[in-house]
């Protein structure tokens, strides 16, 4: 935290209820979002509402053990601030800007408020560009937008964090900008593993990490996303660099807001969510924008409670995104990784005006083939493949080969799978899909197309398998 100066306004705690603290100020009432310090800064609380001319209600950003009525509270005179500057690169921070990577505090940094407005419409860029990831199924069927927002939707254990870390790995290898990873309410194990992996991949020098962990109070988890955006805005607006912002996980941000809302005594809305959920999410999401000085491209993991995509948290998040990548539990159970559902996922970039006409027509043909296969699955389950017409059997064969070709071994899972990770260009991915749709691989075993990179590897795999059999 920046040094506290001019601490003249002070108040007295009049009640402590868990993370909610009411404070009495006789002289000057602090503004909303002002930080207050108790026990010489050991406990930090943030003003969220002014109850009357002398009382404020605040939410704790740190544990409240040791607080009692009658204790003196110091007014910091300003809001929560985040460190910005080139020196923050290669560091890992908490919500207060303290380093948590044992490297010591960076020097030559500035401190800026985490409460900023989104850029004006006049400053926003209207150009649409594709952001290649090197992951076949994403680049072909749901291309991401440079300066856009993409969501990874899925229930527990279907591979959101794995897909996010793979994108970090691929993009830092071919992307000259800055990456900021923001962990909201995530496990400390994931943060530690990501830090180690990024250090091993030698990409930490262009990366910043922020964590508001699961065990931290809801106030801290709620603010860590705003702190990450403040850092991203510095690199975009001051350094004129492109920023890749990775958020894991947006549902935890909404959940922290729900906890804060409940603690503050607000009446819950549908399914127990806070009545201000739409506003709070918009205040965060609208700051992620492509401007005349640079772009913040955001990829966000979104946990879907009980795999229910009609849940208000998922519905509100969908409305902000230019691409939605939906992870399917049934595909994960079949071993088709990444477990992306190509029929539920979509992208606003997948139009002939943005991607090439060839790419658009291929993507439509792939979707059509996979949709026909989905319709035929019930017939196959009841009557078997023999009852299908020859044309339908061909469709099923194409669809099953496409499904296997759209799997891919990841760099971040090499230690678990024993398969070397693959980065596949859009050209190679489109060529492979086109050749499968043209029935070039009709005689090949489906396994020869599973977990490969470009389509040429299928021929080698098939040849090796036949040699082994002979």
CSV table of C-alpha atoms in Angstrom, one decimal:
chain,number,residue,atom,x,y,z
A,1,UNK,CA,0.0,0.0,0.0
A,2,UNK,CA,1.2,3.6,-0.6
A,3,UNK,CA,2.4,5.6,2.4
A,4,UNK,CA,-0.4,7.1,4.5
A,5,UNK,CA,-0.2,10.9,4.7
A,6,UNK,CA,-2.1,13.5,6.6
A,7,UNK,CA,-4.1,11.1,8.8
A,8,UNK,CA,-6.1,13.7,10.7
A,9,UNK,CA,-9.7,12.4,10.5
A,10,UNK,CA,-10.5,9.7,12.9
A,11,UNK,CA,-13.6,7.8,14.1
A,12,UNK,CA,-14.7,5.1,16.6
A,13,UNK,CA,-16.0,1.6,15.9
A,14,UNK,CA,-19.5,1.3,17.2
A,15,UNK,CA,-20.3,-2.3,15.9
A,16,UNK,CA,-18.5,-5.3,14.4
A,17,UNK,CA,-20.6,-8.0,12.7
A,18,UNK,CA,-18.3,-10.5,10.9
A,19,UNK,CA,-16.8,-8.5,8.0
A,20,UNK,CA,-19.1,-5.5,8.5
A,21,UNK,CA,-17.9,-2.7,10.6
A,22,UNK,CA,-19.9,0.5,11.6
A,23,UNK,CA,-17.8,3.5,12.4
A,24,UNK,CA,-18.8,6.9,14.0
A,25,UNK,CA,-17.1,10.1,12.7
A,26,UNK,CA,-17.9,13.3,14.6
A,27,UNK,CA,-16.0,15.7,12.4
A,28,UNK,CA,-15.8,14.7,8.8
A,29,UNK,CA,-17.7,11.8,7.1
A,30,UNK,CA,-15.4,9.8,4.7
A,31,UNK,CA,-16.5,9.4,1.1
A,32,UNK,CA,-17.7,6.1,-0.4
A,33,UNK,CA,-14.8,3.7,-1.3
A,34,UNK,CA,-12.5,5.4,1.2
A,35,UNK,CA,-10.1,3.1,3.1
A,36,UNK,CA,-10.0,3.1,6.9
A,37,UNK,CA,-7.3,1.7,9.0
A,38,UNK,CA,-7.5,0.0,12.5
A,39,UNK,CA,-4.8,-1.3,14.8
A,40,UNK,CA,-2.1,0.7,12.9
A,41,UNK,CA,-3.1,-0.6,9.5
A,42,UNK,CA,-3.3,-4.3,10.4
A,43,UNK,CA,-7.0,-4.3,9.6
A,44,UNK,CA,-8.2,-2.5,6.5
A,45,UNK,CA,-11.9,-1.7,5.9
A,46,UNK,CA,-13.6,0.1,2.9
A,47,UNK,CA,-16.5,2.5,3.3
A,48,UNK,CA,-19.5,1.2,1.3
A,49,UNK,CA,-22.4,3.3,2.6
A,50,UNK,CA,-23.1,6.4,4.7
A,51,UNK,CA,-25.8,5.6,7.2
A,52,UNK,CA,-26.4,9.2,8.4
A,53,UNK,CA,-24.4,12.4,8.9
A,54,UNK,CA,-22.0,10.7,11.3
A,55,UNK,CA,-22.0,7.0,10.7
A,56,UNK,CA,-20.6,4.9,7.9
A,57,UNK,CA,-20.8,1.1,7.2
A,58,UNK,CA,-17.7,-0.5,5.9
A,59,UNK,CA,-16.6,-4.0,4.7
A,60,UNK,CA,-13.3,-5.5,5.9
A,61,UNK,CA,-10.6,-6.3,3.3
A,62,UNK,CA,-8.6,-8.2,5.9
A,63,UNK,CA,-9.7,-10.6,8.7
A,64,UNK,CA,-11.4,-8.7,11.6
A,65,UNK,CA,-10.0,-10.7,14.5
A,66,UNK,CA,-9.0,-8.3,17.3
A,67,UNK,CA,-11.5,-5.6,16.5
A,68,UNK,CA,-13.8,-4.3,19.3
A,69,UNK,CA,-16.2,-1.5,19.9
A,70,UNK,CA,-14.6,1.8,21.0
A,71,UNK,CA,-11.4,1.2,18.9
A,72,UNK,CA,-9.9,4.2,17.0
A,73,UNK,CA,-10.2,4.2,13.2
A,74,UNK,CA,-8.0,6.3,11.0
A,75,UNK,CA,-9.3,7.8,7.7
A,76,UNK,CA,-6.7,7.2,4.9
A,77,UNK,CA,-8.2,10.0,2.8
A,78,UNK,CA,-8.4,8.0,-0.4
A,79,UNK,CA,-9.6,4.8,-2.0
A,80,UNK,CA,-7.8,1.4,-2.5
A,81,UNK,CA,-4.8,1.9,-4.8
A,82,UNK,CA,-2.9,-0.5,-7.1
A,83,UNK,CA,0.8,-0.3,-8.1
A,84,UNK,CA,1.5,0.5,-11.7
A,85,UNK,CA,4.7,0.9,-13.8
A,86,UNK,CA,7.2,-1.2,-15.7
A,87,UNK,CA,8.7,-2.4,-12.4
A,88,UNK,CA,5.6,-4.5,-11.5
A,89,UNK,CA,6.3,-7.0,-14.4
A,90,UNK,CA,7.4,-10.5,-13.3
A,91,UNK,CA,5.8,-10.0,-9.8
A,92,UNK,CA,2.9,-11.6,-8.0
A,93,UNK,CA,0.7,-9.3,-5.9
A,94,UNK,CA,-2.2,-9.4,-3.5
A,95,UNK,CA,-5.2,-6.9,-3.6
A,96,UNK,CA,-3.2,-4.3,-1.6
A,97,UNK,CA,-0.3,-4.3,-4.0
A,98,UNK,CA,2.0,-6.3,-1.6
A,99,UNK,CA,4.3,-8.7,-3.4
A,100,UNK,CA,3.6,-12.4,-2.4
A,101,UNK,CA,6.4,-14.0,-4.5
A,102,UNK,CA,9.2,-13.4,-1.9
A,103,UNK,CA,11.0,-11.1,-4.4
A,104,UNK,CA,10.6,-7.9,-2.4
A,105,UNK,CA,8.7,-4.8,-3.3
A,106,UNK,CA,9.4,-3.3,-6.8
A,107,UNK,CA,10.9,0.2,-7.0
A,108,UNK,CA,9.9,3.2,-9.1
A,109,UNK,CA,6.2,2.5,-9.1
A,110,UNK,CA,3.1,4.8,-9.0
A,111,UNK,CA,-0.1,4.1,-7.1
A,112,UNK,CA,-3.5,4.6,-8.8
A,113,UNK,CA,-7.0,4.3,-7.6
A,114,UNK,CA,-8.7,1.0,-8.5
A,115,UNK,CA,-12.0,2.8,-9.2
A,116,UNK,CA,-11.7,4.2,-12.7
A,117,UNK,CA,-14.3,4.9,-15.4
A,118,UNK,CA,-14.4,3.0,-18.7
A,119,UNK,CA,-12.9,4.8,-21.7
A,120,UNK,CA,-15.1,7.2,-23.6
A,121,UNK,CA,-16.9,5.8,-26.7
A,122,UNK,CA,-15.0,8.4,-28.8
A,123,UNK,CA,-11.7,6.8,-27.8
A,124,UNK,CA,-12.7,3.2,-28.6
A,125,UNK,CA,-11.4,1.4,-31.7
A,126,UNK,CA,-14.0,0.0,-34.1
A,127,UNK,CA,-11.7,-2.3,-36.0
A,128,UNK,CA,-12.3,-6.0,-35.8
A,129,UNK,CA,-9.2,-8.3,-35.8
A,130,UNK,CA,-8.8,-12.0,-35.1
A,131,UNK,CA,-6.6,-13.1,-32.2
A,132,UNK,CA,-5.1,-16.5,-33.0
A,133,UNK,CA,-4.6,-18.9,-30.1
A,134,UNK,CA,-3.0,-22.0,-31.8
A,135,UNK,CA,-5.8,-24.2,-30.5
A,136,UNK,CA,-7.6,-25.7,-33.5
A,137,UNK,CA,-11.2,-25.9,-32.3
A,138,UNK,CA,-11.2,-22.3,-31.1
A,139,UNK,CA,-9.5,-20.7,-34.1
A,140,UNK,CA,-11.7,-22.6,-36.6
A,141,UNK,CA,-15.2,-22.5,-35.0
A,142,UNK,CA,-15.1,-19.6,-32.4
A,143,UNK,CA,-12.3,-17.2,-33.3
A,144,UNK,CA,-11.4,-14.7,-30.6
A,145,UNK,CA,-11.3,-10.9,-31.1
A,146,UNK,CA,-8.2,-8.8,-30.5
A,147,UNK,CA,-9.3,-6.3,-27.9
A,148,UNK,CA,-12.5,-8.4,-27.2
A,149,UNK,CA,-13.8,-10.4,-24.3
A,150,UNK,CA,-14.0,-14.2,-24.4
A,151,UNK,CA,-15.6,-16.4,-21.8
A,152,UNK,CA,-14.7,-20.0,-20.9
A,153,UNK,CA,-17.9,-21.5,-19.5
A,154,UNK,CA,-18.1,-24.8,-17.6
A,155,UNK,CA,-18.9,-26.6,-14.4
A,156,UNK,CA,-16.4,-27.9,-11.9
A,157,UNK,CA,-13.5,-30.1,-13.3
A,158,UNK,CA,-14.1,-29.8,-17.1
A,159,UNK,CA,-10.8,-28.0,-17.8
A,160,UNK,CA,-11.4,-24.2,-17.6
A,161,UNK,CA,-8.1,-23.4,-15.8
A,162,UNK,CA,-6.1,-25.9,-18.0
A,163,UNK,CA,-7.4,-24.2,-21.2
A,164,UNK,CA,-6.7,-20.7,-19.7
A,165,UNK,CA,-3.1,-21.7,-18.8
A,166,UNK,CA,-2.6,-23.2,-22.3
A,167,UNK,CA,-3.7,-19.9,-23.9
A,168,UNK,CA,-1.2,-18.0,-21.7
A,169,UNK,CA,1.6,-20.4,-22.8
A,170,UNK,CA,0.7,-20.1,-26.5
A,171,UNK,CA,0.1,-16.4,-26.6
A,172,UNK,CA,3.2,-15.3,-24.6
A,173,UNK,CA,5.3,-17.3,-27.1
A,174,UNK,CA,3.9,-15.3,-30.1
A,175,UNK,CA,2.6,-12.1,-28.5
A,176,UNK,CA,4.8,-9.1,-27.7
A,177,UNK,CA,2.4,-7.4,-25.3
A,178,UNK,CA,1.9,-7.8,-21.5
A,179,UNK,CA,-0.1,-10.5,-19.8
A,180,UNK,CA,-1.9,-10.0,-16.5
A,181,UNK,CA,-3.3,-13.0,-14.7
A,182,UNK,CA,-6.0,-12.2,-12.1
A,183,UNK,CA,-7.0,-15.1,-9.8
A,184,UNK,CA,-10.3,-14.2,-8.1
A,185,UNK,CA,-11.2,-16.7,-5.3
A,186,UNK,CA,-9.0,-19.4,-6.7
A,187,UNK,CA,-6.9,-22.1,-5.0
A,188,UNK,CA,-3.4,-21.1,-3.9
A,189,UNK,CA,-2.1,-24.3,-5.5
A,190,UNK,CA,-3.2,-23.0,-9.0
A,191,UNK,CA,-1.4,-19.8,-8.4
A,192,UNK,CA,1.8,-21.5,-7.3
A,193,UNK,CA,1.7,-23.9,-10.3
A,194,UNK,CA,1.1,-21.1,-12.8
A,195,UNK,CA,3.9,-19.1,-11.4
A,196,UNK,CA,6.3,-22.0,-11.6
A,197,UNK,CA,5.2,-22.9,-15.2
A,198,UNK,CA,5.6,-19.3,-16.4
A,199,UNK,CA,9.0,-19.1,-14.8
A,200,UNK,CA,10.1,-22.4,-16.5
A,201,UNK,CA,8.7,-21.1,-19.8
A,202,UNK,CA,10.8,-17.9,-19.4
A,203,UNK,CA,7.8,-15.6,-20.0
A,204,UNK,CA,7.5,-14.1,-16.5
A,205,UNK,CA,9.3,-10.9,-17.5
A,206,UNK,CA,6.2,-9.8,-19.5
A,207,UNK,CA,3.7,-11.0,-17.0
A,208,UNK,CA,2.0,-9.7,-13.8
A,209,UNK,CA,-0.1,-11.9,-11.4
A,210,UNK,CA,-2.7,-10.8,-8.9
A,211,UNK,CA,-4.4,-13.1,-6.5
A,212,UNK,CA,-7.4,-12.8,-4.1
A,213,UNK,CA,-7.5,-16.3,-2.7
A,214,UNK,CA,-10.4,-18.4,-1.6
A,215,UNK,CA,-9.5,-18.0,2.1
A,216,UNK,CA,-9.5,-14.1,1.9
A,217,UNK,CA,-12.5,-12.1,3.0
A,218,UNK,CA,-15.2,-11.3,0.4
A,219,UNK,CA,-14.2,-7.6,0.3
A,220,UNK,CA,-10.6,-8.5,-0.9
A,221,UNK,CA,-11.9,-11.0,-3.5
A,222,UNK,CA,-14.4,-8.4,-4.8
A,223,UNK,CA,-11.7,-5.8,-5.3
A,224,UNK,CA,-8.8,-7.8,-6.9
A,225,UNK,CA,-10.4,-7.7,-10.3
A,226,UNK,CA,-10.5,-3.8,-10.2
A,227,UNK,CA,-6.9,-3.8,-9.1
A,228,UNK,CA,-5.9,-6.0,-12.1
A,229,UNK,CA,-7.8,-3.7,-14.5
A,230,UNK,CA,-6.0,-0.6,-13.1
A,231,UNK,CA,-2.6,-2.3,-14.0
A,232,UNK,CA,-3.9,-3.3,-17.5
A,233,UNK,CA,-5.1,0.3,-18.1
A,234,UNK,CA,-1.7,1.7,-17.3
A,235,UNK,CA,0.0,-0.6,-19.9
A,236,UNK,CA,-2.6,0.2,-22.5
A,237,UNK,CA,-2.9,4.0,-22.0
A,238,UNK,CA,0.6,5.0,-20.8
A,239,UNK,CA,2.8,2.4,-22.4
A,240,UNK,CA,0.6,2.0,-25.5
A,241,UNK,CA,1.0,-1.8,-25.4
A,242,UNK,CA,-1.5,-4.6,-26.0
A,243,UNK,CA,-2.5,-6.3,-22.9
A,244,UNK,CA,-3.8,-9.9,-22.4
A,245,UNK,CA,-5.9,-10.0,-19.3
A,246,UNK,CA,-6.8,-13.5,-18.0
A,247,UNK,CA,-9.4,-13.7,-15.2
A,248,UNK,CA,-10.0,-16.9,-13.3
A,249,UNK,CA,-12.8,-16.8,-12.4
A,250,UNK,CA,-15.6,-14.2,-13.0
A,251,UNK,CA,-18.2,-16.2,-11.1
A,252,UNK,CA,-16.1,-15.8,-8.0
A,253,UNK,CA,-16.2,-12.0,-8.5
A,254,UNK,CA,-20.0,-12.2,-8.7
A,255,UNK,CA,-20.0,-14.6,-5.6
A,256,UNK,CA,-17.8,-12.2,-3.6
A,257,UNK,CA,-20.2,-9.3,-4.5
A,258,UNK,CA,-23.1,-11.5,-3.4
A,259,UNK,CA,-21.4,-12.1,0.0
A,260,UNK,CA,-20.7,-8.4,0.4
A,261,UNK,CA,-24.3,-7.5,-0.5
A,262,UNK,CA,-25.6,-10.0,2.0
A,263,UNK,CA,-23.3,-8.8,4.8
A,264,UNK,CA,-24.4,-5.2,4.1
A,265,UNK,CA,-28.1,-6.3,4.6
A,266,UNK,CA,-29.3,-5.8,1.0
A,267,UNK,CA,-32.4,-7.8,-0.1
A,268,UNK,CA,-31.3,-10.7,-2.3
A,269,UNK,CA,-32.6,-11.0,-5.9
A,270,UNK,CA,-33.2,-14.2,-7.9
A,271,UNK,CA,-31.5,-17.3,-6.6
A,272,UNK,CA,-29.9,-15.3,-3.8
A,273,UNK,CA,-27.8,-13.1,-6.1
A,274,UNK,CA,-27.2,-9.4,-5.2
A,275,UNK,CA,-29.7,-6.9,-6.6
A,276,UNK,CA,-26.8,-4.9,-8.0
A,277,UNK,CA,-25.1,-7.8,-9.9
A,278,UNK,CA,-25.7,-6.4,-13.4
A,279,UNK,CA,-24.2,-3.0,-12.4
A,280,UNK,CA,-21.2,-4.4,-10.6
A,281,UNK,CA,-20.3,-6.8,-13.5
A,282,UNK,CA,-20.7,-3.9,-16.0
A,283,UNK,CA,-18.4,-1.7,-14.0
A,284,UNK,CA,-15.7,-4.3,-14.3
A,285,UNK,CA,-16.3,-5.5,-17.9
A,286,UNK,CA,-16.8,-2.2,-19.6
A,287,UNK,CA,-13.2,-1.1,-18.5
A,288,UNK,CA,-11.9,-3.9,-20.8
A,289,UNK,CA,-11.8,-2.1,-24.1
A,290,UNK,CA,-9.9,-1.6,-27.4
A,291,UNK,CA,-8.9,2.1,-27.6
A,292,UNK,CA,-6.8,4.3,-30.0
A,293,UNK,CA,-3.7,3.7,-27.7
A,294,UNK,CA,-3.9,-0.1,-27.3
A,295,UNK,CA,-6.1,-3.0,-26.6
A,296,UNK,CA,-7.0,-5.1,-23.6
A,297,UNK,CA,-7.9,-8.6,-24.8
A,298,UNK,CA,-9.6,-10.5,-22.0
A,299,UNK,CA,-10.1,-14.3,-21.6
A,300,UNK,CA,-12.3,-15.1,-18.6
A,301,UNK,CA,-13.1,-18.4,-17.0
A,302,UNK,CA,-16.7,-18.6,-15.8
A,303,UNK,CA,-17.8,-21.3,-13.4
A,304,UNK,CA,-21.4,-22.3,-14.2
A,305,UNK,CA,-23.3,-23.5,-11.0
A,306,UNK,CA,-24.6,-27.0,-11.5
A,307,UNK,CA,-23.9,-26.8,-15.3
A,308,UNK,CA,-27.0,-24.6,-15.5
A,309,UNK,CA,-26.5,-22.0,-18.3
A,310,UNK,CA,-29.8,-20.2,-17.3
A,311,UNK,CA,-28.2,-19.2,-14.0
A,312,UNK,CA,-28.3,-15.4,-13.6
A,313,UNK,CA,-24.5,-15.2,-13.2
A,314,UNK,CA,-23.9,-17.0,-16.6
A,315,UNK,CA,-26.7,-15.0,-18.4
A,316,UNK,CA,-25.3,-11.6,-17.2
A,317,UNK,CA,-21.7,-12.6,-18.2
A,318,UNK,CA,-22.8,-13.9,-21.7
A,319,UNK,CA,-24.1,-10.4,-22.6
A,320,UNK,CA,-20.6,-8.8,-22.3
A,321,UNK,CA,-18.7,-11.3,-24.4
A,322,UNK,CA,-17.6,-11.3,-28.1
A,323,UNK,CA,-16.9,-15.1,-27.9
A,324,UNK,CA,-18.3,-17.8,-25.7
A,325,UNK,CA,-16.4,-21.1,-25.3
A,326,UNK,CA,-18.6,-23.7,-23.6
A,327,UNK,CA,-17.0,-26.7,-22.0
A,328,UNK,CA,-19.0,-29.9,-22.0
A,329,UNK,CA,-18.9,-32.6,-19.3
A,330,UNK,CA,-20.0,-35.3,-21.8
A,331,UNK,CA,-17.1,-34.5,-24.1
A,332,UNK,CA,-14.7,-34.6,-21.2
A,333,UNK,CA,-16.0,-38.0,-20.2
A,334,UNK,CA,-15.3,-39.2,-23.8
A,335,UNK,CA,-11.7,-38.0,-23.5
A,336,UNK,CA,-12.2,-35.3,-26.2
A,337,UNK,CA,-9.9,-32.6,-24.9
A,338,UNK,CA,-10.2,-29.6,-25.0
A,339,UNK,CA,-13.7,-30.5,-24.0
A,340,UNK,CA,-15.3,-27.6,-26.0
A,341,UNK,CA,-18.9,-28.1,-27.2
A,342,UNK,CA,-18.7,-26.7,-30.8
A,343,UNK,CA,-22.5,-26.4,-31.1
A,344,UNK,CA,-23.0,-24.4,-27.9
A,345,UNK,CA,-20.0,-22.2,-28.3
A,346,UNK,CA,-20.0,-19.2,-30.6
A,347,UNK,CA,-18.2,-16.0,-31.7
A,348,UNK,CA,-19.3,-12.7,-33.1
A,349,UNK,CA,-16.2,-12.8,-35.2
A,350,UNK,CA,-17.4,-15.8,-37.2
A,351,UNK,CA,-18.9,-13.7,-40.1
A,352,UNK,CA,-17.7,-13.6,-43.7
A,353,UNK,CA,-16.9,-9.9,-43.3
A,354,UNK,CA,-14.2,-10.6,-40.7
A,355,UNK,CA,-12.9,-14.1,-41.3
A,356,UNK,CA,-12.3,-15.3,-44.9
A,357,UNK,CA,-15.2,-16.7,-47.0
A,358,UNK,CA,-13.4,-20.1,-47.1
A,359,UNK,CA,-13.0,-20.1,-43.3
A,360,UNK,CA,-16.7,-19.1,-42.8
A,361,UNK,CA,-18.1,-21.8,-45.2
A,362,UNK,CA,-15.8,-24.5,-43.6
A,363,UNK,CA,-16.9,-23.5,-40.1
A,364,UNK,CA,-20.6,-23.7,-41.2
A,365,UNK,CA,-20.1,-27.1,-42.8
A,366,UNK,CA,-18.3,-28.5,-39.7
A,367,UNK,CA,-21.2,-27.3,-37.5
A,368,UNK,CA,-23.8,-28.8,-39.9
A,369,UNK,CA,-22.0,-32.1,-39.9
A,370,UNK,CA,-21.6,-32.2,-36.1
A,371,UNK,CA,-25.3,-31.2,-35.7
A,372,UNK,CA,-26.5,-34.0,-38.0
A,373,UNK,CA,-24.4,-36.5,-36.0
A,374,UNK,CA,-25.9,-35.2,-32.7
A,375,UNK,CA,-29.4,-35.8,-34.2
A,376,UNK,CA,-28.4,-39.3,-35.3
A,377,UNK,CA,-27.0,-40.4,-32.0
A,378,UNK,CA,-30.4,-41.5,-30.6
A,379,UNK,CA,-31.1,-43.7,-33.6
A,380,UNK,CA,-27.6,-45.2,-33.3
A,381,UNK,CA,-28.1,-45.9,-29.6
A,382,UNK,CA,-31.4,-47.6,-30.2
A,383,UNK,CA,-31.0,-49.4,-33.5
A,384,UNK,CA,-27.3,-49.4,-34.3
A,385,UNK,CA,-25.3,-48.0,-37.2
A,386,UNK,CA,-26.7,-50.7,-39.6
A,387,UNK,CA,-30.1,-49.0,-39.7
A,388,UNK,CA,-28.7,-45.8,-41.1
A,389,UNK,CA,-28.6,-44.9,-44.8
A,390,UNK,CA,-25.2,-45.0,-46.5
A,391,UNK,CA,-25.2,-41.2,-46.7
A,392,UNK,CA,-26.0,-40.9,-42.9
A,393,UNK,CA,-23.2,-43.4,-42.2
A,394,UNK,CA,-20.8,-41.1,-44.1
A,395,UNK,CA,-21.9,-38.1,-42.1
A,396,UNK,CA,-21.3,-40.0,-38.8
A,397,UNK,CA,-17.8,-41.0,-40.0
A,398,UNK,CA,-16.9,-37.4,-41.0
A,399,UNK,CA,-18.3,-36.1,-37.7
A,400,UNK,CA,-16.4,-38.6,-35.5
A,401,UNK,CA,-13.1,-37.9,-37.5
A,402,UNK,CA,-13.7,-34.1,-37.1
A,403,UNK,CA,-14.3,-34.5,-33.3
A,404,UNK,CA,-11.0,-36.4,-33.0
A,405,UNK,CA,-9.0,-34.0,-35.2
A,406,UNK,CA,-10.3,-31.1,-33.1
A,407,UNK,CA,-8.6,-32.6,-30.0
A,408,UNK,CA,-5.1,-31.4,-29.3
A,409,UNK,CA,-2.3,-32.2,-26.9
A,410,UNK,CA,-1.5,-29.3,-24.6
A,411,UNK,CA,2.0,-28.0,-23.5
A,412,UNK,CA,0.6,-27.4,-20.0
A,413,UNK,CA,-0.5,-31.1,-19.6
A,414,UNK,CA,2.6,-32.8,-21.0
A,415,UNK,CA,3.7,-34.0,-17.5
A,416,UNK,CA,0.3,-35.8,-17.1
A,417,UNK,CA,-0.4,-37.1,-20.6
A,418,UNK,CA,3.1,-37.9,-21.8
A,419,UNK,CA,2.1,-36.3,-25.2
A,420,UNK,CA,4.1,-33.4,-26.5
A,421,UNK,CA,2.1,-30.1,-26.8
A,422,UNK,CA,1.2,-28.8,-30.2
A,423,UNK,CA,0.6,-25.3,-31.5
A,424,UNK,CA,-1.4,-25.4,-34.8
A,425,UNK,CA,-1.7,-22.5,-37.2
A,426,UNK,CA,-5.2,-21.5,-38.5
A,427,UNK,CA,-4.1,-22.5,-42.1
A,428,UNK,CA,-3.2,-26.0,-41.0
A,429,UNK,CA,-6.3,-26.4,-38.9
A,430,UNK,CA,-8.6,-25.3,-41.8
A,431,UNK,CA,-6.7,-27.5,-44.3
A,432,UNK,CA,-7.2,-30.5,-42.0
A,433,UNK,CA,-10.9,-29.9,-41.5
A,434,UNK,CA,-11.4,-29.4,-45.3
A,435,UNK,CA,-9.6,-32.7,-46.1
A,436,UNK,CA,-11.7,-34.6,-43.6
A,437,UNK,CA,-15.0,-33.1,-45.0
A,438,UNK,CA,-13.8,-34.2,-48.5
A,439,UNK,CA,-13.5,-37.8,-47.2
A,440,UNK,CA,-9.7,-38.0,-47.8
A,441,UNK,CA,-9.4,-39.9,-44.5
A,442,UNK,CA,-12.4,-42.2,-44.9
A,443,UNK,CA,-10.2,-45.4,-44.7
A,444,UNK,CA,-8.2,-44.2,-41.7
A,445,UNK,CA,-8.8,-45.4,-38.2
A,446,UNK,CA,-10.4,-42.7,-36.0
A,447,UNK,CA,-7.6,-43.1,-33.5
A,448,UNK,CA,-5.0,-41.9,-36.1
A,449,UNK,CA,-6.7,-38.4,-35.9
A,450,UNK,CA,-6.9,-38.3,-32.1
A,451,UNK,CA,-4.6,-35.9,-30.2
A,452,UNK,CA,-2.5,-34.7,-33.2
A,453,UNK,CA,-1.4,-31.3,-34.4
A,454,UNK,CA,-1.7,-30.8,-38.2
A,455,UNK,CA,-3.4,-33.3,-40.4
A,456,UNK,CA,-0.1,-34.7,-41.9
A,457,UNK,CA,0.5,-36.3,-38.5
A,458,UNK,CA,-2.5,-38.6,-39.1
A,459,UNK,CA,-0.8,-40.3,-42.1
A,460,UNK,CA,2.4,-40.9,-40.0
A,461,UNK,CA,0.4,-42.2,-37.1
A,462,UNK,CA,-1.6,-44.6,-39.3
A,463,UNK,CA,1.6,-45.8,-41.0
A,464,UNK,CA,3.3,-46.4,-37.6
A,465,UNK,CA,0.1,-48.3,-36.4
A,466,UNK,CA,0.1,-50.5,-39.5
A,467,UNK,CA,3.8,-51.3,-39.1
A,468,UNK,CA,3.2,-52.3,-35.4
A,469,UNK,CA,0.3,-54.5,-36.4
A,470,UNK,CA,2.3,-56.3,-39.1
